[in-house]
PDB file of C-alpha atoms in Angstrom:
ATOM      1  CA  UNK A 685     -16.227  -1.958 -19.786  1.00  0.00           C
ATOM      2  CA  UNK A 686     -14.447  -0.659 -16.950  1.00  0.00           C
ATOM      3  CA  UNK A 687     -10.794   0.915 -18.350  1.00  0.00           C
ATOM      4  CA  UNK A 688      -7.911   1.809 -16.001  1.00  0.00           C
ATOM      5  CA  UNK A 689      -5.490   4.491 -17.133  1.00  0.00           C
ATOM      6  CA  UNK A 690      -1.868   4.068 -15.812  1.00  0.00           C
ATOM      7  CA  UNK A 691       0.727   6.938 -15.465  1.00  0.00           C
ATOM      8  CA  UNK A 692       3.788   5.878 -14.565  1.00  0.00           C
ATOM      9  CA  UNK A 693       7.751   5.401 -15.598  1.00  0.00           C
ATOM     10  CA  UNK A 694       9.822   2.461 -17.192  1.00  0.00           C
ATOM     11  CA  UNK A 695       8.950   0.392 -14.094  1.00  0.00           C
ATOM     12  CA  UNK A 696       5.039   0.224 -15.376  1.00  0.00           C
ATOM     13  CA  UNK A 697       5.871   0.822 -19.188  1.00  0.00           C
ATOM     14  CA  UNK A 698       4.523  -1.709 -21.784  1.00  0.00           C
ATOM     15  CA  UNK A 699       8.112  -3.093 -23.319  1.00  0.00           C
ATOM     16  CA  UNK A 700       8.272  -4.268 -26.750  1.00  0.00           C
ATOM     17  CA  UNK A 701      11.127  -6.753 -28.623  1.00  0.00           C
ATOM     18  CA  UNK A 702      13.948  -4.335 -28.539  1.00  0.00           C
ATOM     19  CA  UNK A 703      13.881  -4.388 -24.532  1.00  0.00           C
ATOM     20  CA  UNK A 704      12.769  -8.175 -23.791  1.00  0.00           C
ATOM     21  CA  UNK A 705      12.902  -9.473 -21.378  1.00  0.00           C
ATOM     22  CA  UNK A 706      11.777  -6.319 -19.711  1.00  0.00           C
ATOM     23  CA  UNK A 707       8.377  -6.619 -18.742  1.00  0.00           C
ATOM     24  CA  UNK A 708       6.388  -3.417 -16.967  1.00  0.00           C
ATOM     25  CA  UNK A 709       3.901  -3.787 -14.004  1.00  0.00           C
ATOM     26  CA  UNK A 710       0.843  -2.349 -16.027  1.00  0.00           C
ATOM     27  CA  UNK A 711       1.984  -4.964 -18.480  1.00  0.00           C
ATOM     28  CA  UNK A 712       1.122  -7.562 -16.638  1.00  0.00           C
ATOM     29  CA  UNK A 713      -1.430  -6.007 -14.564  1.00  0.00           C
ATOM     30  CA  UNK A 714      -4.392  -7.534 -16.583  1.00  0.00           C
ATOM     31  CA  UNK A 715      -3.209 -10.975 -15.756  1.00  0.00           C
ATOM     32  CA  UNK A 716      -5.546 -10.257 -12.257  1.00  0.00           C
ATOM     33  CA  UNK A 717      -8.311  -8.015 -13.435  1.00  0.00           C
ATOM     34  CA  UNK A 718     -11.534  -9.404 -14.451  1.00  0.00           C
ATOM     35  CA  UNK A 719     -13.115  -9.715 -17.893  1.00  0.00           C
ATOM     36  CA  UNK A 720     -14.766  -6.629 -18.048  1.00  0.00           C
ATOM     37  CA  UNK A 721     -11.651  -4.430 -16.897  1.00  0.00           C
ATOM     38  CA  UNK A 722      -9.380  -2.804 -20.084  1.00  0.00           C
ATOM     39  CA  UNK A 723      -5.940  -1.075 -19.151  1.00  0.00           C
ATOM     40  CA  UNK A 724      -4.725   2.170 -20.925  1.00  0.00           C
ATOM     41  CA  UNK A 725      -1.083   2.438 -20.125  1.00  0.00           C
ATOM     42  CA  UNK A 726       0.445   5.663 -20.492  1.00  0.00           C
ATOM     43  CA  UNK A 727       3.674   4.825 -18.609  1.00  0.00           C
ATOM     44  CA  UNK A 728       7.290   5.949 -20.505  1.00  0.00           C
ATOM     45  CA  UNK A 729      10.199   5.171 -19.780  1.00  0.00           C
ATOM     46  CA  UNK A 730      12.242   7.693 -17.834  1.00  0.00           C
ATOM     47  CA  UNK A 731       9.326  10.050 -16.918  1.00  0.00           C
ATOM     48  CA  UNK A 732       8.688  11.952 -13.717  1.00  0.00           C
ATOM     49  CA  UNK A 733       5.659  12.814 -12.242  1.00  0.00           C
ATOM     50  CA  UNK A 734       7.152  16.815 -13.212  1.00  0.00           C
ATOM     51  CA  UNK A 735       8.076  15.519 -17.100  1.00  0.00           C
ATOM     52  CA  UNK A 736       4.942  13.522 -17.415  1.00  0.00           C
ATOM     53  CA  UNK A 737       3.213  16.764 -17.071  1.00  0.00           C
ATOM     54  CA  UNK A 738       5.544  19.068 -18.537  1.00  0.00           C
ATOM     55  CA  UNK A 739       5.038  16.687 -21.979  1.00  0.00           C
ATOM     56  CA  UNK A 740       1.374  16.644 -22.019  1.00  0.00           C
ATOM     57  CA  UNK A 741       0.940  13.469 -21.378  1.00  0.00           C
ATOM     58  CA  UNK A 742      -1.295  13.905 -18.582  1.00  0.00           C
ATOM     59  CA  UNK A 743      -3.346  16.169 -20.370  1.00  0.00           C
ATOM     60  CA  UNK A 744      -3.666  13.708 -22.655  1.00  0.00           C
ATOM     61  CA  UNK A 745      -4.970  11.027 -20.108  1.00  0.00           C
ATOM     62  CA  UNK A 746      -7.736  14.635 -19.194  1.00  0.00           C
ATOM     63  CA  UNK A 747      -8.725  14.255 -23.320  1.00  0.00           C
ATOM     64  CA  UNK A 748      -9.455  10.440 -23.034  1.00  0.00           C
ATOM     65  CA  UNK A 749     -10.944   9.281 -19.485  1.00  0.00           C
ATOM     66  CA  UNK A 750     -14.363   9.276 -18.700  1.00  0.00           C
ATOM     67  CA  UNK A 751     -16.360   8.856 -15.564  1.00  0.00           C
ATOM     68  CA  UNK A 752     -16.117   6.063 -13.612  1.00  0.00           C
ATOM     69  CA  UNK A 753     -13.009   5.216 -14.836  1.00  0.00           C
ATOM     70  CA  UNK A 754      -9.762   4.572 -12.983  1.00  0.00           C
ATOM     71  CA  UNK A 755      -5.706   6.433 -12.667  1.00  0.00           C
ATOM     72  CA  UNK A 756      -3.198   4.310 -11.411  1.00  0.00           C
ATOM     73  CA  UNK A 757      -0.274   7.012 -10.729  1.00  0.00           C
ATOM     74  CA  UNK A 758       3.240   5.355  -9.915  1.00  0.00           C
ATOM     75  CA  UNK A 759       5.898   7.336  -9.933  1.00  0.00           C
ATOM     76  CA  UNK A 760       8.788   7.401  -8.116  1.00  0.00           C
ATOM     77  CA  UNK A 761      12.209   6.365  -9.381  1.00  0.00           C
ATOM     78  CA  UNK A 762      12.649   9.630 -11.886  1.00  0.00           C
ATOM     79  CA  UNK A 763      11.240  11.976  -9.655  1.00  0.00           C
ATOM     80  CA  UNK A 764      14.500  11.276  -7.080  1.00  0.00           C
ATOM     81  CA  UNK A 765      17.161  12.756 -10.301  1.00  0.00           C
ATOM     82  CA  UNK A 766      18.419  16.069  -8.267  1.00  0.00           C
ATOM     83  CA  UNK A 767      21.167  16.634 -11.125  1.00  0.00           C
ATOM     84  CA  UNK A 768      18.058  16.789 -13.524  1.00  0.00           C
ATOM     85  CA  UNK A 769      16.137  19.844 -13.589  1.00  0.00           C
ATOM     86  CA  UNK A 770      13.692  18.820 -16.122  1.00  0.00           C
ATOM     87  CA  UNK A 771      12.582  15.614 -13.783  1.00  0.00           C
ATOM     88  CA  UNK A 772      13.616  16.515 -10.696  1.00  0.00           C
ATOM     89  CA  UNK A 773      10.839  17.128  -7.884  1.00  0.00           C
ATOM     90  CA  UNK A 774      11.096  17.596  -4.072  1.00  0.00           C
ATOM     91  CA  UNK A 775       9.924  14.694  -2.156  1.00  0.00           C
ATOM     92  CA  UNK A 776       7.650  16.632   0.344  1.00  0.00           C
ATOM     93  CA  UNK A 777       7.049  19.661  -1.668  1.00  0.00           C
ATOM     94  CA  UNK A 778       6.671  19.578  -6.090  1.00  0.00           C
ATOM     95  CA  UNK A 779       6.212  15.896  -5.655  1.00  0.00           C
ATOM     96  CA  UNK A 780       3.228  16.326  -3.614  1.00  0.00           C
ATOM     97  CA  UNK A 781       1.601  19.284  -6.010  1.00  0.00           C
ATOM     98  CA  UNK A 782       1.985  17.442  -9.543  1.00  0.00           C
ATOM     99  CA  UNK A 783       0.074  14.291  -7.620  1.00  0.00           C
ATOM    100  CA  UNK A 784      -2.504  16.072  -6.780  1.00  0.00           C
ATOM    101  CA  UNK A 785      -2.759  17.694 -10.356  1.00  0.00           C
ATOM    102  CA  UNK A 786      -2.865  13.708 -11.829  1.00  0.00           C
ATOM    103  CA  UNK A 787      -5.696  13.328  -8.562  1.00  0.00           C
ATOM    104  CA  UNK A 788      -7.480  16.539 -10.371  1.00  0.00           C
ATOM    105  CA  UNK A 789      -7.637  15.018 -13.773  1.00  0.00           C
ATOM    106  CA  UNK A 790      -9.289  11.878 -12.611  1.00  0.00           C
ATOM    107  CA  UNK A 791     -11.509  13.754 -10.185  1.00  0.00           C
ATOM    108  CA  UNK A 792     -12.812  16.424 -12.855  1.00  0.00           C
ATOM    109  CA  UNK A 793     -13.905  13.464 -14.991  1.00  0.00           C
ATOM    110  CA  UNK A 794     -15.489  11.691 -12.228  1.00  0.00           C
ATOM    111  CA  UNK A 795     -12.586   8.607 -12.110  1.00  0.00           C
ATOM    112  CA  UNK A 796     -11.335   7.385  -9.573  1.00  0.00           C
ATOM    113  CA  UNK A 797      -7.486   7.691  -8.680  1.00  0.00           C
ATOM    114  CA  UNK A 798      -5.230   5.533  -7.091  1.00  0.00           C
ATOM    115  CA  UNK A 799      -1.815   5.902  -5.852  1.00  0.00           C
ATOM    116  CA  UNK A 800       1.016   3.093  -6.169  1.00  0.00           C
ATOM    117  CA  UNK A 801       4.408   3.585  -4.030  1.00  0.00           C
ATOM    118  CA  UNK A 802       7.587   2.804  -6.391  1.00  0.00           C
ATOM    119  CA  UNK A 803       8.826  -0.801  -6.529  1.00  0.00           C
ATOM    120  CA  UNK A 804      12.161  -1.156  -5.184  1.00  0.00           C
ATOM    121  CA  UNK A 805      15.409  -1.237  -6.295  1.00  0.00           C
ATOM    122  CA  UNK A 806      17.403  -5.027  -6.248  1.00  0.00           C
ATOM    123  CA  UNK A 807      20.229  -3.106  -4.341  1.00  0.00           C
ATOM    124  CA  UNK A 808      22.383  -5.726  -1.689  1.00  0.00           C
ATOM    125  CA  UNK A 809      25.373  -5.177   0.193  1.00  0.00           C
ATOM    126  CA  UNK A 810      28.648  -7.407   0.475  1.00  0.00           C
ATOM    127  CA  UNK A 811      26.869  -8.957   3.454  1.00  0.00           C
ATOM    128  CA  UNK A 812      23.809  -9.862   1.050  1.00  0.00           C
ATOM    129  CA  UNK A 813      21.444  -6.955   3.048  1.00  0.00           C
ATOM    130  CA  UNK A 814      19.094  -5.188   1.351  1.00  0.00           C
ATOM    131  CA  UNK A 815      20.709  -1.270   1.251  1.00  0.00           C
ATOM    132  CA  UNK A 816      18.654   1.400   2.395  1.00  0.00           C
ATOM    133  CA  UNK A 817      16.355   2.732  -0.187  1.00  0.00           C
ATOM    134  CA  UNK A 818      16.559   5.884  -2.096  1.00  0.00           C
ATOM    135  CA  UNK A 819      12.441   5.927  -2.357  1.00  0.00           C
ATOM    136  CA  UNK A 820      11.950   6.582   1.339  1.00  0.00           C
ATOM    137  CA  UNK A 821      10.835  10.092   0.979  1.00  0.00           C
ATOM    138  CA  UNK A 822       8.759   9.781  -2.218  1.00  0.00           C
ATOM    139  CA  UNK A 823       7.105   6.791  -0.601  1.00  0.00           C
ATOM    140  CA  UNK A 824       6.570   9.448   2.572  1.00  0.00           C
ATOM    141  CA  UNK A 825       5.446  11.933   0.075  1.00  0.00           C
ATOM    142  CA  UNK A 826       3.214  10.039  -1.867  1.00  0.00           C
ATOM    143  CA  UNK A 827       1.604   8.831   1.321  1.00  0.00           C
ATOM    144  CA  UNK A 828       1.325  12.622   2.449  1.00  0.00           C
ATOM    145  CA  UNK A 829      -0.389  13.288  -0.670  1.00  0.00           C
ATOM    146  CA  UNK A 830      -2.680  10.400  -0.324  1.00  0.00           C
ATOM    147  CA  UNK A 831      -3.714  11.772   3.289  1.00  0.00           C
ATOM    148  CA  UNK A 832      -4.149  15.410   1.690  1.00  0.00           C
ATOM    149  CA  UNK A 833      -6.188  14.642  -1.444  1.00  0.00           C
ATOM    150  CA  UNK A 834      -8.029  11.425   0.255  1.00  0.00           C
ATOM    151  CA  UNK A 835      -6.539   8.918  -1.992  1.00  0.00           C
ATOM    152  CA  UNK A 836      -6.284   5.196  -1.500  1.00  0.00           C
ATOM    153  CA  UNK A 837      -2.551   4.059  -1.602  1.00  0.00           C
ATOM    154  CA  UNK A 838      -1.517   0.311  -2.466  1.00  0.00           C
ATOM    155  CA  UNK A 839       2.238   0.524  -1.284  1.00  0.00           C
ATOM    156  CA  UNK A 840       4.156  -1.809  -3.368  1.00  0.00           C
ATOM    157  CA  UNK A 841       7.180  -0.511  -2.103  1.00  0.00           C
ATOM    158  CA  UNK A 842       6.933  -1.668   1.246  1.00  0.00           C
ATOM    159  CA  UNK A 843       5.913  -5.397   0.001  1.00  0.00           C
ATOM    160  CA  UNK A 844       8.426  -5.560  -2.391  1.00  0.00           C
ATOM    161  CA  UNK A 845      11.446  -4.558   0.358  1.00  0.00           C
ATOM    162  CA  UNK A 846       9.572  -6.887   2.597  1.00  0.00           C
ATOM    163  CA  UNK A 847      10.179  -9.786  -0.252  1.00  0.00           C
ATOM    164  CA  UNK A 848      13.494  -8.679  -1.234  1.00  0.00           C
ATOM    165  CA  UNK A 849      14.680  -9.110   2.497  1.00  0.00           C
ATOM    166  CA  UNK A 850      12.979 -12.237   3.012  1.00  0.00           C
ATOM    167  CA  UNK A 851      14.493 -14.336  -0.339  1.00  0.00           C
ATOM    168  CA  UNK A 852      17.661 -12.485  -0.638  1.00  0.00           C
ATOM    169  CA  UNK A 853      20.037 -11.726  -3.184  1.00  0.00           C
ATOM    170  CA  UNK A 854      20.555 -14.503  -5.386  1.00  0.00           C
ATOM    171  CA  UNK A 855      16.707 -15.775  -5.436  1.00  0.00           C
ATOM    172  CA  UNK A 856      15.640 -12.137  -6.524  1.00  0.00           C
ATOM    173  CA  UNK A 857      17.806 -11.972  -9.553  1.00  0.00           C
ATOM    174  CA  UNK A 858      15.240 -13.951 -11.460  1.00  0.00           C
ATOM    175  CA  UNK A 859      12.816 -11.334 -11.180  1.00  0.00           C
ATOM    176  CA  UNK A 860      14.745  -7.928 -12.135  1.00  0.00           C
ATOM    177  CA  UNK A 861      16.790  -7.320 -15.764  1.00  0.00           C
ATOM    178  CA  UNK A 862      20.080  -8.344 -13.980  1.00  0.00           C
ATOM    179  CA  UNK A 863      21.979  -8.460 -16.891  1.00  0.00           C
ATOM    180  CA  UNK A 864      25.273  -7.987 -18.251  1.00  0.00           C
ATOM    181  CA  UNK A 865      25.906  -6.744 -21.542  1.00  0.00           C
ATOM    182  CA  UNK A 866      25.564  -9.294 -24.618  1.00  0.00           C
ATOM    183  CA  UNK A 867      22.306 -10.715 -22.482  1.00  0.00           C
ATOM    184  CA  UNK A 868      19.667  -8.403 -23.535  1.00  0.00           C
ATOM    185  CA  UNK A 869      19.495  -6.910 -26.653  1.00  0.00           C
ATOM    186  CA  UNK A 870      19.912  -3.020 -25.288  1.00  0.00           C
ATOM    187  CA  UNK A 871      22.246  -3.164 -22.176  1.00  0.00           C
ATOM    188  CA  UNK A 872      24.925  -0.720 -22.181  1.00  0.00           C
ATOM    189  CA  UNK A 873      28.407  -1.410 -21.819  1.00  0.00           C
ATOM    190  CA  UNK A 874      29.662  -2.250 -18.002  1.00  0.00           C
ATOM    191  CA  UNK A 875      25.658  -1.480 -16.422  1.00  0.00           C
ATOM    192  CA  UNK A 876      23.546  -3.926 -14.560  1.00  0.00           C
ATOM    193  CA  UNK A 877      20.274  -3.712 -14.167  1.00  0.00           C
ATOM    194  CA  UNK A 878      18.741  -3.785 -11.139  1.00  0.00           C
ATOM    195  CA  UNK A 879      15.574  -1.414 -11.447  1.00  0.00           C
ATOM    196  CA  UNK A 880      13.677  -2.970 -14.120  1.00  0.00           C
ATOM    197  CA  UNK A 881      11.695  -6.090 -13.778  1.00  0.00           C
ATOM    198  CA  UNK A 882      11.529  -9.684 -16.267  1.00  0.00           C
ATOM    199  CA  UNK A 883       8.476 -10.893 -16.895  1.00  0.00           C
ATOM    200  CA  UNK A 884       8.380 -12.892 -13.740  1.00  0.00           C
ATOM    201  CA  UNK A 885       8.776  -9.876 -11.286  1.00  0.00           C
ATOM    202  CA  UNK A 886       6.277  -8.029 -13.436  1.00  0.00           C
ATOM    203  CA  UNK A 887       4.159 -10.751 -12.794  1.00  0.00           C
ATOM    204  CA  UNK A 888       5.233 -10.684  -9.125  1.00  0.00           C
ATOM    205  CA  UNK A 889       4.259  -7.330  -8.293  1.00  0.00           C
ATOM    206  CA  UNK A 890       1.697  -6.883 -10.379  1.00  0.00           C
ATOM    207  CA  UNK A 891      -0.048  -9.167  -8.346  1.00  0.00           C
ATOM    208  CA  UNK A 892       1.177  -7.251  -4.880  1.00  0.00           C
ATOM    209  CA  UNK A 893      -0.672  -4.330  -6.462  1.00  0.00           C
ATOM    210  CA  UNK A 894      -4.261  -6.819  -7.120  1.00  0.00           C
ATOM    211  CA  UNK A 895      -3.473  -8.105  -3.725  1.00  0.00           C
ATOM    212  CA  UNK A 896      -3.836  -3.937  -1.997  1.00  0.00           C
ATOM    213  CA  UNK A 897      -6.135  -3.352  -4.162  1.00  0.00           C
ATOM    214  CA  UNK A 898      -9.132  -6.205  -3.110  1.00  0.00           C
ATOM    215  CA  UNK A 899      -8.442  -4.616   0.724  1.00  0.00           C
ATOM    216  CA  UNK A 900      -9.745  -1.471  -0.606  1.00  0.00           C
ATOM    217  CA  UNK A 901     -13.341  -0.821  -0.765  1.00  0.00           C
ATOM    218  CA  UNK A 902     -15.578  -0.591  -3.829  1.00  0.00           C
ATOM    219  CA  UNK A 903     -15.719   0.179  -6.663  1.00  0.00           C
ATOM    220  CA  UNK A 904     -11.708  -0.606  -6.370  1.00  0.00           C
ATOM    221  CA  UNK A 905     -12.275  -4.016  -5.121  1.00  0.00           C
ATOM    222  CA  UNK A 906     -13.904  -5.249  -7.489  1.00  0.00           C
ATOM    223  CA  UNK A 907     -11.398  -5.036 -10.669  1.00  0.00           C
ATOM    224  CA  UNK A 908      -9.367  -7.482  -9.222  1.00  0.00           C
ATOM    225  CA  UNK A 909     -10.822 -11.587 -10.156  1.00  0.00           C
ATOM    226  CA  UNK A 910     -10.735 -12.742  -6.784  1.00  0.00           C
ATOM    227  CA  UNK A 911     -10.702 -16.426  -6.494  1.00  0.00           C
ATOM    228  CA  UNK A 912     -14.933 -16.344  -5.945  1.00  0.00           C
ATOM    229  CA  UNK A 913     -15.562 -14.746  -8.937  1.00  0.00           C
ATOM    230  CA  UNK A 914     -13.128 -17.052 -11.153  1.00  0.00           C
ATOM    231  CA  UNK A 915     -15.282 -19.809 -10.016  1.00  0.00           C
ATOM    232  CA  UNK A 916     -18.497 -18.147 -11.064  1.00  0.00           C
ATOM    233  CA  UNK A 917     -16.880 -17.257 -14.381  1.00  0.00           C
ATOM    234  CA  UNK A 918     -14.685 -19.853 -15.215  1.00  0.00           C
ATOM    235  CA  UNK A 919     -15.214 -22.432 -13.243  1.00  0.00           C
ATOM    236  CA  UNK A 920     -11.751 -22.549 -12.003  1.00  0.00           C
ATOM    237  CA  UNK A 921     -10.958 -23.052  -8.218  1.00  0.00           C
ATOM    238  CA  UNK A 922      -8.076 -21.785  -6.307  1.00  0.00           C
ATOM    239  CA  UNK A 923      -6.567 -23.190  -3.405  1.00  0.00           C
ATOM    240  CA  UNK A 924      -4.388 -22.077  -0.649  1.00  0.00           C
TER     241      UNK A 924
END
């Protein structure tokens, strides 16, 4: 078995009843692996890639994978919090350094790390454009650190602002929480949620991710069950 180890924040996190419909990435992720792939996901809600450390919880990832294994890193969102000290990390400076101790981990146990750029926000203007992000510089960042520490990056933030801007405001609300209160079991009072996904944009990016990662080169490319090897396995065919 091949296992892949995600790190991430609420956008990745595994969601149970108390949060549906919120669905994380890593969640869904194993919808496009193959058989033999098994996904440890490590992703909390609210982390940084500064708290994530500061908690243990990548040492804890150092305890448990083994070689030839894989870490997904994907953080982002938490990382931008300036009025927070204890997750707050510069874009081009901290941000870069606690990647490259998550690249260490996997590299010190012979995995193999990967680097996934933040999924953006469902943020529209009056005039129904797409507002300009606040992940620019971590994306920048984490594609700095990818150049540094040789990394492969599958940017999922620049496909999903592609999509966004292509179907618009109203046909992206079925993929993000987008809820008032009363229509999920947890959201607060007079907040909408535009950040976290339903099982459908899980689904959605989750498969932008599988689509990066089958342009990479092995040993990468092959976790993803590309439409020759479902035939082979399951005899089903995929058109289009």
């Amino acid at each position: 078995m091949r296992h892949i180890f995600w790190a991430g924040d609420s956008t990745c996190a595994c969601n149970k009843f108390a949060t549906y419909p919120q669905t994380g990435i890593a969640q869904a992720f194993d919808r496009y692996t193959r058989a033999d792939v098994v996904i440890y996901n490590h992703a909390v809600n609210g982390r940084s890639t500064k708290s994530f450390i500061d908690e243990s919880r990548l040492a804890s990832i150092y305890d448990e994978i083994t070689k030839g294994d894989f870490l997904f890193i994907q953080f982002g969102h938490n990382d931008e919090k300036i009025n927070d000290p204890a997750r707050y990390s510069e874009p081009h400076g901290e941000f870069i350094t606690n990647l490259g101790k998550f690249v260490n981990v996997a590299r010190n146990k012979g995995a193999y790390p990967l680097f996934i750029t933040s999924v953006e926000r469902r943020l529209f203007d009056e005039n129904g454009e797409l507002k300009p992000s606040e992940h620019t510089e971590y994306v920048k960042g984490m594609k700095e650190a990818a150049e540094r520490f040789d990394v492969p990056v599958a940017d999922l933030f620049t496909k999903s602002r592609e999509y966004l801007e292509k179907i618009g405001d109203e046909d992206s609300k079925k993929y993000y929480m987008n809820l008032a209160p009363g229509e999920a079991l947890w959201a607060p009072e007079g907040k909408v949620d535009n950040s976290h996904l339903k099982y459908e944009g899980a689904m959605l990016y989750a498969g932008m991710i599988a689509d990066e990662i089958k342009k990479l080169s092995e040993p990468y490319s092959t976790l993803i069950a590309d439409a020759e090897y479902l035939k082979e396995t399951y005899n089903i065919e995929i058109n289009g």
